[in-house]
Amino acid sequence: MAPNDIHIEREPSQTTPVKNGIVHLGLGAFHRAHQAVYVQRGINRTRTGQGNEWGICSANIRSNHMLVDQLRKQDLRYHVVEFSDSEHVTLREISAIREALYAGSDGPDREALLARMSDPGVRIVTLTVTEKGYFLNPGSGELLHDAAPIAHDIAHPELPDTAPGILVEALARRRSAGIAPFTVLCCDNMPHNGQRTRRAVISLARHRDTELAEWIEAEVAFPSSMVDRIVPAMTDADRQRLAALGVEDPAAVVCETFSQWVVEDRFPLGRPDWEADGVEMVADVAPFETMKLRLLNGAHSLLAYLGALAGIDTVDAAVARPAFRQLLQHYWQREAIPTLSLPDGTDADVYTGSLLARFGNDSLQHRLQQIAMDGSQKLPQRWLAGGVERMTAGDEVSVTALGVAGWIRYTAGSNLSGRLHPVDDPMAETFATLHRRHACDRPALVDAFLGLDAVFPAALRDDRQFAQQVVDALTRLERDGVEATITTALTLNFSDRDA
Ligand code: NAI
Ligand code: CS2
């Protein structure tokens, strides 16, 4: 149904120059729909005033150059199309990205990117390079020194291919030139994302120059941030929908209306007046981060794996089914919320109620397959950290066990009806090997997965009851199907720890 309420927002005519004070790594959909929108608000607010020093130079170091080429063709302007529902749409024209670079190892712009990051006018570097882009062990948070791209950057520090490598080289150049370091602001879905980024950068720098590593340790700010806006990957169907709205823009992104950005306020070289543009600046982002990762992202991953196994394609289609809504409520109320120290003034029921409404927004067509990607990088912070806390307290973890069983089955590459799907994960080959090796032995398969110490904490690996709960859930999924298994899990609580 064509929307009947379309609101269009554009940057006022340019009166004062915009300087690029921000470099971003990871010119993806989320960056264009989230951070760039906040930065645009600041540009729009100051266009007639003192000017603006916070334009963005945005770069891709992976994927390909096509988006960069396309943005350059359209004067770096693109549309963010916000659907509150199928009836109400806001179109925003974004021009906050003032330069786009493709700085991959096969790209022409790596030196240009490093030069921008070495410019004293650049005072903040932000990142959305996905959880796997930091080359950290998802469980321990340690740098994956042996990963090929990291090994490359250790051997060729001046020609870095990874996000940590690019940060180290740029910081090394600034240090050599006597230029104060930029602030590094991670905007990826990781717990304590600033600290994790810091650990990756310092670990890599130590391979190069101990004094450089110590300088970074002492001088560089790595504030954490919690980011939230549902931004599905664009599909051809999305582009057709936008064309019907009169938006012919290959670089457009679709997203929900909701947006939140909570940032630790540690910017030694200054920052935009983000409070004026809707950003929450706080001393400690951890309560916001943990709540969002466990309640929103944890629920998303439950829907992704169990919904996919049930042959469901999108988030809204999953939450349209009572069993899935009951699953989320049970998970939130009985397994996730009890592990949280909520941000002051937060009502958990109001928050989860808003999540259910957001998930039910059928104008997003958010594909479960996108959320299922990179589970090895996501599940530690979404389910497993909370699961360990619950288990240690002797509390129920039945939905966590069911989720783990669903994920293990999902990594076989087919749903319960045999429909094949890609397993998009840095550990996909490992999963395939485990499935081949233990094809006929569910307990052994579960033990093998729980033994993946890059994913599962030792407390879960070594807990025989949890392993049995996962085996039971996996057996039921394959025998009874998803929704029947959910019902059993929520009624009989087949995984009661003391049963
Ligand atoms: P996307 O697929 O549109 O963009 C991914 C970006 O990461 C691309 O720029 C790609 O070049 C880069 N990338 C991928 N692997 C990399 C690697 N190994 N090293 C360096 N760069 C790499 O995905 P999207 O939607 O922009 O999401 C990116 C990240 O943003 C997510 O992983 C998540 O951490 C965060 N995020 C996404 C949300 C969403 O709803 N899409 C919401 C909240 C956070
Ligand atoms: C999703 C997130 O793809 C996924 O893993 O769970 O990208 C989710 O859409 C965002 O975190 C919402 O803020």
mmCIF file of N, CA and C in Angstrom, residues 328-368:
data_model
loop_
_atom_site.group_PDB
_atom_site.id
_atom_site.type_symbol
_atom_site.label_atom_id
_atom_site.label_comp_id
_atom_site.label_asym_id
_atom_site.label_seq_id
_atom_site.Cartn_x
_atom_site.Cartn_y
_atom_site.Cartn_z
ATOM 1 N N LEU A 328 9.847 -14.795 23.172
ATOM 2 C CA LEU A 328 10.583 -13.561 23.483
ATOM 3 C C LEU A 328 10.221 -13.075 24.866
ATOM 4 N N GLN A 329 8.917 -13.083 25.192
ATOM 5 C CA GLN A 329 8.506 -12.605 26.520
ATOM 6 C C GLN A 329 9.151 -13.450 27.619
ATOM 7 N N HIS A 330 9.162 -14.759 27.407
ATOM 8 C CA HIS A 330 9.746 -15.652 28.416
ATOM 9 C C HIS A 330 11.241 -15.371 28.556
ATOM 10 N N TYR A 331 11.895 -15.259 27.398
ATOM 11 C CA TYR A 331 13.350 -14.980 27.424
ATOM 12 C C TYR A 331 13.599 -13.673 28.134
ATOM 13 N N TRP A 332 12.854 -12.621 27.776
ATOM 14 C CA TRP A 332 13.110 -11.312 28.383
ATOM 15 C C TRP A 332 12.865 -11.359 29.891
ATOM 16 N N GLN A 333 11.689 -11.854 30.249
ATOM 17 C CA GLN A 333 11.281 -11.761 31.659
ATOM 18 C C GLN A 333 12.068 -12.712 32.550
ATOM 19 N N ARG A 334 12.350 -13.938 32.022
ATOM 20 C CA ARG A 334 12.909 -14.970 32.904
ATOM 21 C C ARG A 334 14.415 -15.132 32.752
ATOM 22 N N GLU A 335 14.992 -14.699 31.621
ATOM 23 C CA GLU A 335 16.412 -14.998 31.426
ATOM 24 C C GLU A 335 17.279 -13.781 31.167
ATOM 25 N N ALA A 336 16.716 -12.733 30.562
ATOM 26 C CA ALA A 336 17.569 -11.596 30.202
ATOM 27 C C ALA A 336 17.450 -10.451 31.207
ATOM 28 N N ILE A 337 16.240 -9.993 31.449
ATOM 29 C CA ILE A 337 16.070 -8.833 32.342
ATOM 30 C C ILE A 337 16.672 -9.078 33.726
ATOM 31 N N PRO A 338 16.529 -10.304 34.279
ATOM 32 C CA PRO A 338 17.133 -10.529 35.609
ATOM 33 C C PRO A 338 18.651 -10.350 35.640
ATOM 34 N N THR A 339 19.312 -10.362 34.464
ATOM 35 C CA THR A 339 20.785 -10.220 34.466
ATOM 36 C C THR A 339 21.211 -8.759 34.327
ATOM 37 N N LEU A 340 20.243 -7.841 34.186
ATOM 38 C CA LEU A 340 20.598 -6.465 33.823
ATOM 39 C C LEU A 340 20.615 -5.512 35.014
ATOM 40 N N SER A 341 21.519 -4.542 34.960
ATOM 41 C CA SER A 341 21.436 -3.336 35.789
ATOM 42 C C SER A 341 20.924 -2.252 34.851
ATOM 43 N N LEU A 342 19.627 -2.013 34.885
ATOM 44 C CA LEU A 342 18.994 -1.151 33.888
ATOM 45 C C LEU A 342 19.468 0.290 34.037
ATOM 46 N N PRO A 343 19.549 1.022 32.938
ATOM 47 C CA PRO A 343 19.858 2.458 33.036
ATOM 48 C C PRO A 343 18.806 3.157 33.894
ATOM 49 N N ASP A 344 19.213 4.152 34.632
ATOM 50 C CA ASP A 344 18.276 4.873 35.509
ATOM 51 C C ASP A 344 17.012 5.270 34.742
ATOM 52 N N GLY A 345 15.891 5.015 35.354
ATOM 53 C CA GLY A 345 14.622 5.464 34.776
ATOM 54 C C GLY A 345 14.072 4.563 33.702
ATOM 55 N N THR A 346 14.733 3.452 33.453
ATOM 56 C CA THR A 346 14.270 2.552 32.379
ATOM 57 C C THR A 346 13.284 1.541 32.936
ATOM 58 N N ASP A 347 12.136 1.426 32.266
ATOM 59 C CA ASP A 347 11.138 0.411 32.629
ATOM 60 C C ASP A 347 11.306 -0.737 31.638
ATOM 61 N N ALA A 348 11.718 -1.883 32.123
ATOM 62 C CA ALA A 348 12.046 -3.005 31.235
ATOM 63 C C ALA A 348 10.831 -3.427 30.415
ATOM 64 N N ASP A 349 9.639 -3.405 31.034
ATOM 65 C CA ASP A 349 8.444 -3.825 30.293
ATOM 66 C C ASP A 349 8.119 -2.837 29.175
ATOM 67 N N VAL A 350 8.298 -1.557 29.452
ATOM 68 C CA VAL A 350 8.077 -0.565 28.394
ATOM 69 C C VAL A 350 9.088 -0.777 27.271
ATOM 70 N N TYR A 351 10.339 -1.033 27.649
ATOM 71 C CA TYR A 351 11.394 -1.219 26.645
ATOM 72 C C TYR A 351 11.110 -2.452 25.784
ATOM 73 N N THR A 352 10.775 -3.565 26.415
ATOM 74 C CA THR A 352 10.520 -4.780 25.623
ATOM 75 C C THR A 352 9.227 -4.640 24.827
ATOM 76 N N GLY A 353 8.260 -3.901 25.373
ATOM 77 C CA GLY A 353 7.053 -3.649 24.587
ATOM 78 C C GLY A 353 7.370 -2.869 23.330
ATOM 79 N N SER A 354 8.287 -1.903 23.452
ATOM 80 C CA SER A 354 8.667 -1.129 22.251
ATOM 81 C C SER A 354 9.444 -2.009 21.271
ATOM 82 N N LEU A 355 10.224 -2.944 21.811
ATOM 83 C CA LEU A 355 10.959 -3.847 20.912
ATOM 84 C C LEU A 355 9.982 -4.676 20.089
ATOM 85 N N LEU A 356 8.947 -5.191 20.750
ATOM 86 C CA LEU A 356 7.975 -6.029 20.025
ATOM 87 C C LEU A 356 7.290 -5.224 18.930
ATOM 88 N N ALA A 357 6.997 -3.959 19.224
ATOM 89 C CA ALA A 357 6.378 -3.100 18.200
ATOM 90 C C ALA A 357 7.361 -2.844 17.063
ATOM 91 N N ARG A 358 8.599 -2.597 17.396
ATOM 92 C CA ARG A 358 9.621 -2.360 16.353
ATOM 93 C C ARG A 358 9.818 -3.594 15.491
ATOM 94 N N PHE A 359 9.859 -4.752 16.147
ATOM 95 C CA PHE A 359 10.032 -6.002 15.390
ATOM 96 C C PHE A 359 8.837 -6.247 14.469
ATOM 97 N N GLY A 360 7.662 -5.769 14.881
ATOM 98 C CA GLY A 360 6.456 -6.023 14.096
ATOM 99 C C GLY A 360 6.281 -5.068 12.927
ATOM 100 N N ASN A 361 7.199 -4.159 12.731
ATOM 101 C CA ASN A 361 7.116 -3.176 11.637
ATOM 102 C C ASN A 361 7.345 -3.871 10.299
ATOM 103 N N ASP A 362 6.232 -4.202 9.624
ATOM 104 C CA ASP A 362 6.358 -5.036 8.405
ATOM 105 C C ASP A 362 6.836 -4.228 7.203
ATOM 106 N N SER A 363 7.031 -2.922 7.369
ATOM 107 C CA SER A 363 7.531 -2.152 6.208
ATOM 108 C C SER A 363 9.039 -2.305 6.083
ATOM 109 N N LEU A 364 9.698 -2.908 7.075
ATOM 110 C CA LEU A 364 11.150 -3.069 7.020
ATOM 111 C C LEU A 364 11.552 -4.348 6.297
ATOM 112 N N GLN A 365 10.722 -5.366 6.378
ATOM 113 C CA GLN A 365 11.074 -6.664 5.756
ATOM 114 C C GLN A 365 12.510 -7.060 6.142
ATOM 115 N N HIS A 366 12.788 -7.011 7.454
ATOM 116 C CA HIS A 366 14.135 -7.299 7.956
ATOM 117 C C HIS A 366 14.389 -8.801 7.894
ATOM 118 N N ARG A 367 15.285 -9.240 7.065
ATOM 119 C CA ARG A 367 15.471 -10.663 6.807
ATOM 120 C C ARG A 367 16.223 -11.344 7.949
ATOM 121 N N LEU A 368 15.699 -12.485 8.360
ATOM 122 C CA LEU A 368 16.324 -13.258 9.434
ATOM 123 C C LEU A 368 17.719 -13.707 9.027
#
